[in-house]
Amino acid sequence: MAQPLTLPPGERFHLKDFDPDFTGPYHKKKEAREKTWANLERLNALQEMLYAQGKHALLIVLQAMDAGGKDGTIKHVMGAFNPQGVQVTPFKVPTEEELAHDFLWRVHKAVPRRGMIGIFNRSHYEDVLVVRVRSLVPKAVWRKRYTQINNFERLLADNGVTIVKFFLYISKEEQAERLRERQETPEKQWKFNPGDLDDRVLWDDYMDAFEDALSKCNTRHAPWYVIPANRKWYRNLVVSQVLIDTLEKLDLRYPDPPPDIESFVIPE
Ligand code: ADP
């Protein structure tokens, strides 16, 4: 059975139609890992060209429920990139100063310059996810944000920023397992945040909020991909493949060398 990663813009996402356990044609970790390693090499080469050319920026948005694998994806997939060309921005609870501005203020400042790859660990979508689910602002405020986000992303796209957005989709059972593992494993306990349990209780509300965000903000210039993420090895494979496909659509080339490069004599 096949499963789409995205839908045409304007179509409604129903998460029940997506299986977080899906692993495509792969049944074993080993096979998928080999393909992922090859993908990471390709990604590294593409990034080098993006950096050298300095014409495009790539913005990667990562959203997930807690323990959904954002950190693991950054480590295992984005680890392929040369750190010199990457900036990772985690979006936490807004500071007093950030809250005194419009919700996109802190986000716009973190957008990568041309030649760079920016990774958002959480993003402006929190302002229609946690903010909506926890009623941190009135509905009249958050419901306007979908259009505001689309306009913002359009502005970025028109200015050389290629945007790709990943929803790492895990099941509620998988989350429980990962939270339990965090609770029990000494090296993982630092990640255990009792506050995550409060969000877990609101799982269904979060899924509704995700469905709306995915459906309303899935555009040609900033598509959403739903990544089956219960199996980390399949998640890494799919994310790496989508990134390759995205970068290959850009017209990436090394810049021209200085004229008459052969004529220069390297001094002894
Ligand atoms: P993470 O879970 O991403 O590893 P944290 O444990 O520090 O990192 O969690 C960041 C928290 O900040 C999350 O609970 C998230 O919902 C919250 N957050 C991010 N952006 C906003 C926002 N705009 N408004 C309210 N809360 C936010």
Short mmCIF file of N, CA and C in Angstrom, two decimals, residues 12-153:
data_model
loop_
_atom_site.label_atom_id
_atom_site.label_comp_id
_atom_site.label_asym_id
_atom_site.label_seq_id
_atom_site.Cartn_x
_atom_site.Cartn_y
_atom_site.Cartn_z
N ARG A 12 -7.91 18.78 2.06
CA ARG A 12 -7.94 18.62 3.51
C ARG A 12 -7.11 17.41 3.96
N PHE A 13 -6.26 17.62 4.93
CA PHE A 13 -5.51 16.49 5.51
C PHE A 13 -6.36 15.84 6.60
N HIS A 14 -6.55 14.53 6.50
CA HIS A 14 -7.18 13.77 7.58
C HIS A 14 -6.11 12.82 8.10
N LEU A 15 -5.68 13.06 9.31
CA LEU A 15 -4.53 12.26 9.78
C LEU A 15 -4.87 10.79 9.92
N LYS A 16 -6.13 10.47 10.05
CA LYS A 16 -6.48 9.04 10.14
C LYS A 16 -6.16 8.31 8.83
N ASP A 17 -6.01 9.05 7.76
CA ASP A 17 -5.64 8.42 6.49
C ASP A 17 -4.13 8.19 6.38
N PHE A 18 -3.39 8.68 7.36
CA PHE A 18 -1.93 8.50 7.33
C PHE A 18 -1.55 7.51 8.44
N ASP A 19 -0.66 6.59 8.10
CA ASP A 19 -0.27 5.57 9.07
C ASP A 19 1.14 5.88 9.58
N PRO A 20 1.28 6.21 10.86
CA PRO A 20 2.62 6.56 11.38
C PRO A 20 3.57 5.37 11.39
N ASP A 21 3.00 4.14 11.24
CA ASP A 21 3.83 2.93 11.21
C ASP A 21 4.34 2.59 9.81
N PHE A 22 3.87 3.34 8.83
CA PHE A 22 4.19 3.03 7.43
C PHE A 22 5.71 3.02 7.19
N THR A 23 6.18 1.99 6.49
CA THR A 23 7.61 1.94 6.15
C THR A 23 7.82 1.65 4.66
N GLY A 24 6.80 1.96 3.86
CA GLY A 24 6.94 1.79 2.41
C GLY A 24 7.35 0.37 2.07
N PRO A 25 8.28 0.21 1.12
CA PRO A 25 8.68 -1.14 0.71
C PRO A 25 9.71 -1.75 1.67
N TYR A 26 10.08 -1.00 2.70
CA TYR A 26 11.15 -1.48 3.59
C TYR A 26 10.60 -2.24 4.78
N HIS A 27 11.17 -3.39 5.04
CA HIS A 27 10.74 -4.15 6.21
C HIS A 27 11.85 -4.16 7.25
N LYS A 28 13.07 -3.96 6.74
CA LYS A 28 14.21 -4.05 7.66
C LYS A 28 14.95 -2.74 7.70
N LYS A 29 15.42 -2.46 8.89
CA LYS A 29 16.20 -1.26 9.15
C LYS A 29 17.43 -1.16 8.23
N LYS A 30 18.10 -2.31 8.06
CA LYS A 30 19.40 -2.31 7.41
C LYS A 30 19.33 -1.73 5.99
N GLU A 31 18.36 -2.23 5.25
CA GLU A 31 18.20 -1.81 3.86
C GLU A 31 17.92 -0.30 3.77
N ALA A 32 17.03 0.15 4.64
CA ALA A 32 16.67 1.56 4.63
C ALA A 32 17.86 2.42 5.03
N ARG A 33 18.64 1.92 5.98
CA ARG A 33 19.80 2.69 6.46
C ARG A 33 20.83 2.89 5.35
N GLU A 34 21.03 1.83 4.56
CA GLU A 34 22.00 1.96 3.48
C GLU A 34 21.59 3.04 2.49
N LYS A 35 20.31 3.05 2.20
CA LYS A 35 19.79 4.07 1.27
C LYS A 35 19.92 5.46 1.92
N THR A 36 19.67 5.52 3.22
CA THR A 36 19.76 6.81 3.91
C THR A 36 21.20 7.33 3.86
N TRP A 37 22.17 6.44 4.10
CA TRP A 37 23.56 6.89 4.06
C TRP A 37 23.92 7.47 2.69
N ALA A 38 23.45 6.79 1.66
CA ALA A 38 23.71 7.31 0.31
C ALA A 38 23.05 8.68 0.15
N ASN A 39 21.83 8.81 0.68
CA ASN A 39 21.12 10.09 0.60
C ASN A 39 21.89 11.20 1.32
N LEU A 40 22.47 10.85 2.47
CA LEU A 40 23.16 11.89 3.25
C LEU A 40 24.39 12.41 2.49
N GLU A 41 25.03 11.50 1.77
CA GLU A 41 26.18 11.95 0.96
C GLU A 41 25.73 12.90 -0.13
N ARG A 42 24.63 12.56 -0.75
CA ARG A 42 24.08 13.42 -1.81
C ARG A 42 23.67 14.77 -1.23
N LEU A 43 23.06 14.75 -0.06
CA LEU A 43 22.64 15.99 0.58
C LEU A 43 23.83 16.89 0.87
N ASN A 44 24.90 16.27 1.31
CA ASN A 44 26.10 17.04 1.62
C ASN A 44 26.62 17.75 0.36
N ALA A 45 26.60 17.03 -0.75
CA ALA A 45 27.08 17.62 -2.02
C ALA A 45 26.15 18.75 -2.47
N LEU A 46 24.85 18.55 -2.32
CA LEU A 46 23.90 19.58 -2.73
C LEU A 46 24.06 20.83 -1.86
N GLN A 47 24.26 20.60 -0.57
CA GLN A 47 24.42 21.76 0.32
C GLN A 47 25.66 22.56 -0.05
N GLU A 48 26.71 21.85 -0.42
CA GLU A 48 27.93 22.58 -0.75
C GLU A 48 27.69 23.52 -1.94
N MET A 49 26.90 23.02 -2.89
CA MET A 49 26.59 23.86 -4.06
C MET A 49 25.71 25.04 -3.68
N LEU A 50 24.73 24.77 -2.80
CA LEU A 50 23.83 25.83 -2.34
C LEU A 50 24.65 26.94 -1.68
N TYR A 51 25.62 26.51 -0.87
CA TYR A 51 26.47 27.45 -0.13
C TYR A 51 27.36 28.23 -1.08
N ALA A 52 27.98 27.50 -2.01
CA ALA A 52 28.92 28.14 -2.94
C ALA A 52 28.19 29.13 -3.85
N GLN A 53 27.01 28.74 -4.27
CA GLN A 53 26.27 29.57 -5.22
C GLN A 53 25.69 30.82 -4.55
N GLY A 54 25.26 30.66 -3.32
CA GLY A 54 24.73 31.81 -2.56
C GLY A 54 23.50 32.46 -3.16
N LYS A 55 22.73 31.67 -3.89
CA LYS A 55 21.56 32.25 -4.56
C LYS A 55 20.25 31.91 -3.85
N HIS A 56 20.20 30.71 -3.29
CA HIS A 56 18.98 30.25 -2.62
C HIS A 56 19.25 30.02 -1.14
N ALA A 57 18.19 30.21 -0.36
CA ALA A 57 18.22 29.76 1.03
C ALA A 57 17.22 28.61 1.14
N LEU A 58 17.49 27.69 2.06
CA LEU A 58 16.54 26.60 2.31
C LEU A 58 16.08 26.71 3.76
N LEU A 59 14.77 26.74 3.93
CA LEU A 59 14.21 26.77 5.28
C LEU A 59 13.45 25.47 5.54
N ILE A 60 13.92 24.75 6.56
CA ILE A 60 13.30 23.47 6.93
C ILE A 60 12.54 23.67 8.23
N VAL A 61 11.24 23.42 8.18
CA VAL A 61 10.41 23.57 9.38
C VAL A 61 10.10 22.17 9.94
N LEU A 62 10.38 21.98 11.22
CA LEU A 62 10.10 20.69 11.86
C LEU A 62 9.08 20.88 12.96
N GLN A 63 7.97 20.17 12.82
CA GLN A 63 6.95 20.18 13.87
C GLN A 63 6.60 18.74 14.21
N ALA A 64 6.26 18.53 15.47
CA ALA A 64 5.87 17.19 15.93
C ALA A 64 5.31 17.32 17.32
N MET A 65 4.65 16.27 17.76
CA MET A 65 4.28 16.20 19.16
C MET A 65 5.57 15.93 19.96
N ASP A 66 5.52 16.09 21.28
CA ASP A 66 6.71 15.82 22.09
C ASP A 66 7.17 14.39 21.85
N ALA A 67 8.47 14.22 21.81
CA ALA A 67 9.10 12.91 21.55
C ALA A 67 8.84 12.43 20.12
N GLY A 68 8.44 13.33 19.27
CA GLY A 68 8.12 12.97 17.88
C GLY A 68 9.35 12.78 17.01
N GLY A 69 10.52 13.21 17.49
CA GLY A 69 11.75 12.95 16.75
C GLY A 69 12.38 14.16 16.07
N LYS A 70 12.03 15.35 16.52
CA LYS A 70 12.64 16.53 15.89
C LYS A 70 14.16 16.54 16.12
N ASP A 71 14.54 16.32 17.37
CA ASP A 71 15.98 16.36 17.68
C ASP A 71 16.73 15.24 16.94
N GLY A 72 16.13 14.07 16.89
CA GLY A 72 16.77 12.93 16.23
C GLY A 72 16.92 13.18 14.73
N THR A 73 15.93 13.83 14.14
CA THR A 73 16.00 14.11 12.70
C THR A 73 17.11 15.13 12.43
N ILE A 74 17.21 16.11 13.30
CA ILE A 74 18.27 17.11 13.12
C ILE A 74 19.64 16.43 13.22
N LYS A 75 19.77 15.56 14.21
CA LYS A 75 21.06 14.90 14.42
C LYS A 75 21.40 13.93 13.27
N HIS A 76 20.43 13.12 12.89
CA HIS A 76 20.76 12.03 11.97
C HIS A 76 20.63 12.41 10.49
N VAL A 77 19.79 13.38 10.17
CA VAL A 77 19.65 13.76 8.76
C VAL A 77 20.42 15.07 8.50
N MET A 78 20.10 16.09 9.26
CA MET A 78 20.75 17.38 9.02
C MET A 78 22.23 17.33 9.42
N GLY A 79 22.61 16.28 10.15
CA GLY A 79 24.02 16.06 10.47
C GLY A 79 24.86 15.88 9.21
N ALA A 80 24.21 15.65 8.09
CA ALA A 80 24.94 15.48 6.83
C ALA A 80 25.52 16.81 6.33
N PHE A 81 24.94 17.89 6.79
CA PHE A 81 25.36 19.19 6.26
C PHE A 81 26.64 19.69 6.93
N ASN A 82 27.38 20.49 6.20
CA ASN A 82 28.53 21.18 6.78
C ASN A 82 27.98 22.22 7.77
N PRO A 83 28.40 22.15 9.05
CA PRO A 83 27.83 23.07 10.06
C PRO A 83 27.99 24.54 9.67
N GLN A 84 29.00 24.84 8.86
CA GLN A 84 29.23 26.23 8.47
C GLN A 84 28.06 26.83 7.68
N GLY A 85 27.30 25.95 7.04
CA GLY A 85 26.22 26.46 6.20
C GLY A 85 24.83 26.27 6.79
N VAL A 86 24.79 25.96 8.08
CA VAL A 86 23.49 25.63 8.69
C VAL A 86 23.26 26.44 9.95
N GLN A 87 22.05 26.87 10.17
CA GLN A 87 21.73 27.40 11.49
C GLN A 87 20.43 26.78 11.99
N VAL A 88 20.48 26.28 13.21
CA VAL A 88 19.30 25.65 13.82
C VAL A 88 18.71 26.64 14.82
N THR A 89 17.41 26.87 14.71
CA THR A 89 16.76 27.78 15.66
C THR A 89 15.63 27.04 16.37
N PRO A 90 15.76 26.85 17.69
CA PRO A 90 14.64 26.27 18.43
C PRO A 90 13.69 27.39 18.87
N PHE A 91 12.42 27.15 18.72
CA PHE A 91 11.43 28.15 19.17
C PHE A 91 10.77 27.66 20.45
N LYS A 92 11.03 28.41 21.50
CA LYS A 92 10.53 28.05 22.83
C LYS A 92 9.36 28.97 23.19
N VAL A 93 8.92 28.86 24.44
CA VAL A 93 7.88 29.79 24.92
C VAL A 93 8.41 31.21 24.69
N PRO A 94 7.64 32.09 24.06
CA PRO A 94 8.15 33.42 23.73
C PRO A 94 8.54 34.22 24.97
N THR A 95 9.59 35.01 24.81
CA THR A 95 10.02 35.88 25.91
C THR A 95 9.06 37.07 25.99
N GLU A 96 9.24 37.85 27.02
CA GLU A 96 8.40 39.05 27.20
C GLU A 96 8.58 39.98 25.99
N GLU A 97 9.82 40.09 25.54
CA GLU A 97 10.07 40.98 24.40
C GLU A 97 9.42 40.44 23.12
N GLU A 98 9.53 39.13 22.92
CA GLU A 98 8.92 38.54 21.72
C GLU A 98 7.39 38.70 21.75
N LEU A 99 6.83 38.54 22.93
CA LEU A 99 5.37 38.67 23.04
C LEU A 99 4.89 40.11 22.83
N ALA A 100 5.81 41.05 22.99
CA ALA A 100 5.44 42.45 22.79
C ALA A 100 5.46 42.82 21.30
N HIS A 101 5.83 41.85 20.45
CA HIS A 101 5.82 42.07 18.99
C HIS A 101 4.79 41.16 18.35
N ASP A 102 4.62 41.32 17.03
CA ASP A 102 3.76 40.38 16.32
C ASP A 102 4.42 38.99 16.33
N PHE A 103 3.64 37.93 16.14
CA PHE A 103 4.16 36.57 16.35
C PHE A 103 5.22 36.17 15.33
N LEU A 104 5.29 36.88 14.21
CA LEU A 104 6.29 36.51 13.21
C LEU A 104 7.62 37.25 13.36
N TRP A 105 7.66 38.17 14.28
CA TRP A 105 8.87 38.99 14.47
C TRP A 105 10.09 38.14 14.75
N ARG A 106 9.97 37.25 15.72
CA ARG A 106 11.15 36.44 16.09
C ARG A 106 11.48 35.41 15.00
N VAL A 107 10.45 35.07 14.23
CA VAL A 107 10.63 34.05 13.19
C VAL A 107 11.37 34.65 11.99
N HIS A 108 10.94 35.84 11.61
CA HIS A 108 11.54 36.49 10.44
C HIS A 108 13.04 36.71 10.64
N LYS A 109 13.40 37.06 11.87
CA LYS A 109 14.81 37.31 12.17
C LYS A 109 15.66 36.05 12.03
N ALA A 110 15.02 34.88 12.13
CA ALA A 110 15.77 33.63 12.10
C ALA A 110 15.82 33.00 10.71
N VAL A 111 15.21 33.66 9.73
CA VAL A 111 15.18 33.10 8.36
C VAL A 111 16.61 33.11 7.80
N PRO A 112 17.03 32.00 7.19
CA PRO A 112 18.42 31.92 6.69
C PRO A 112 18.68 32.88 5.53
N ARG A 113 19.89 33.39 5.49
CA ARG A 113 20.30 34.19 4.33
C ARG A 113 20.56 33.26 3.16
N ARG A 114 20.69 33.84 1.98
CA ARG A 114 20.94 33.01 0.79
C ARG A 114 22.26 32.25 0.96
N GLY A 115 22.26 31.03 0.52
CA GLY A 115 23.44 30.18 0.67
C GLY A 115 23.37 29.31 1.92
N MET A 116 22.46 29.66 2.81
CA MET A 116 22.38 28.95 4.10
C MET A 116 21.14 28.04 4.16
N ILE A 117 21.24 27.08 5.05
CA ILE A 117 20.08 26.25 5.38
C ILE A 117 19.67 26.60 6.81
N GLY A 118 18.42 26.94 6.99
CA GLY A 118 17.89 27.23 8.32
C GLY A 118 16.98 26.10 8.74
N ILE A 119 17.17 25.64 9.96
CA ILE A 119 16.30 24.57 10.48
C ILE A 119 15.52 25.12 11.66
N PHE A 120 14.22 25.09 11.55
CA PHE A 120 13.37 25.54 12.66
C PHE A 120 12.92 24.31 13.46
N ASN A 121 13.40 24.25 14.70
CA ASN A 121 12.96 23.21 15.62
C ASN A 121 11.76 23.79 16.37
N ARG A 122 10.55 23.48 15.90
CA ARG A 122 9.32 24.23 16.16
C ARG A 122 9.43 25.54 15.36
N SER A 123 8.35 26.29 15.34
CA SER A 123 8.32 27.38 14.38
C SER A 123 7.14 28.31 14.66
N HIS A 124 6.83 29.14 13.67
CA HIS A 124 5.64 30.00 13.75
C HIS A 124 4.35 29.17 13.83
N TYR A 125 4.43 27.88 13.49
CA TYR A 125 3.23 27.05 13.60
C TYR A 125 2.79 26.83 15.05
N GLU A 126 3.73 27.01 15.99
CA GLU A 126 3.32 26.92 17.40
C GLU A 126 2.20 27.93 17.69
N ASP A 127 2.18 29.00 16.93
CA ASP A 127 1.19 30.05 17.18
C ASP A 127 -0.21 29.69 16.69
N VAL A 128 -0.32 28.55 15.99
CA VAL A 128 -1.64 28.01 15.68
C VAL A 128 -1.78 26.57 16.21
N LEU A 129 -0.80 26.14 17.03
CA LEU A 129 -0.88 24.80 17.63
C LEU A 129 -1.05 24.96 19.14
N VAL A 130 0.06 25.06 19.87
CA VAL A 130 -0.06 25.19 21.33
C VAL A 130 -0.90 26.41 21.71
N VAL A 131 -0.74 27.48 20.97
CA VAL A 131 -1.45 28.72 21.30
C VAL A 131 -2.96 28.53 21.14
N ARG A 132 -3.33 27.78 20.12
CA ARG A 132 -4.75 27.49 19.89
C ARG A 132 -5.28 26.48 20.91
N VAL A 133 -4.54 25.39 21.08
CA VAL A 133 -5.02 24.32 21.96
C VAL A 133 -5.14 24.80 23.40
N ARG A 134 -4.19 25.64 23.80
CA ARG A 134 -4.20 26.12 25.18
C ARG A 134 -4.88 27.49 25.33
N SER A 135 -5.51 27.93 24.28
CA SER A 135 -6.24 29.23 24.30
C SER A 135 -5.39 30.36 24.88
N LEU A 136 -4.15 30.47 24.36
CA LEU A 136 -3.25 31.51 24.88
C LEU A 136 -3.60 32.89 24.30
N VAL A 137 -4.32 32.88 23.19
CA VAL A 137 -4.88 34.13 22.64
C VAL A 137 -6.31 33.79 22.22
N PRO A 138 -7.17 34.81 22.06
CA PRO A 138 -8.55 34.51 21.65
C PRO A 138 -8.60 33.92 20.24
N LYS A 139 -9.64 33.17 19.97
CA LYS A 139 -9.81 32.54 18.65
C LYS A 139 -9.74 33.59 17.52
N ALA A 140 -10.32 34.74 17.79
CA ALA A 140 -10.33 35.80 16.77
C ALA A 140 -8.90 36.17 16.35
N VAL A 141 -7.95 35.96 17.25
CA VAL A 141 -6.56 36.28 16.93
C VAL A 141 -5.90 35.12 16.17
N TRP A 142 -6.01 33.90 16.70
CA TRP A 142 -5.26 32.81 16.03
C TRP A 142 -5.86 32.44 14.68
N ARG A 143 -7.17 32.62 14.51
CA ARG A 143 -7.74 32.16 13.23
C ARG A 143 -7.28 32.99 12.04
N LYS A 144 -6.83 34.23 12.32
CA LYS A 144 -6.29 35.06 11.22
C LYS A 144 -4.88 34.65 10.85
N ARG A 145 -4.27 33.86 11.70
CA ARG A 145 -2.83 33.60 11.52
C ARG A 145 -2.53 32.67 10.34
N TYR A 146 -3.48 31.85 9.94
CA TYR A 146 -3.21 30.96 8.80
C TYR A 146 -2.91 31.78 7.55
N THR A 147 -3.75 32.78 7.33
CA THR A 147 -3.52 33.66 6.17
C THR A 147 -2.24 34.45 6.36
N GLN A 148 -2.02 34.90 7.58
CA GLN A 148 -0.80 35.69 7.83
C GLN A 148 0.44 34.82 7.58
N ILE A 149 0.37 33.57 7.98
CA ILE A 149 1.50 32.65 7.75
C ILE A 149 1.69 32.43 6.25
N ASN A 150 0.59 32.21 5.53
CA ASN A 150 0.72 31.99 4.08
C ASN A 150 1.32 33.21 3.39
N ASN A 151 0.91 34.38 3.82
CA ASN A 151 1.46 35.60 3.22
C ASN A 151 2.95 35.74 3.54
N PHE A 152 3.30 35.42 4.76
CA PHE A 152 4.70 35.50 5.19
C PHE A 152 5.56 34.52 4.39
N GLU A 153 5.08 33.31 4.25
CA GLU A 153 5.86 32.30 3.54
C GLU A 153 5.96 32.65 2.05
#
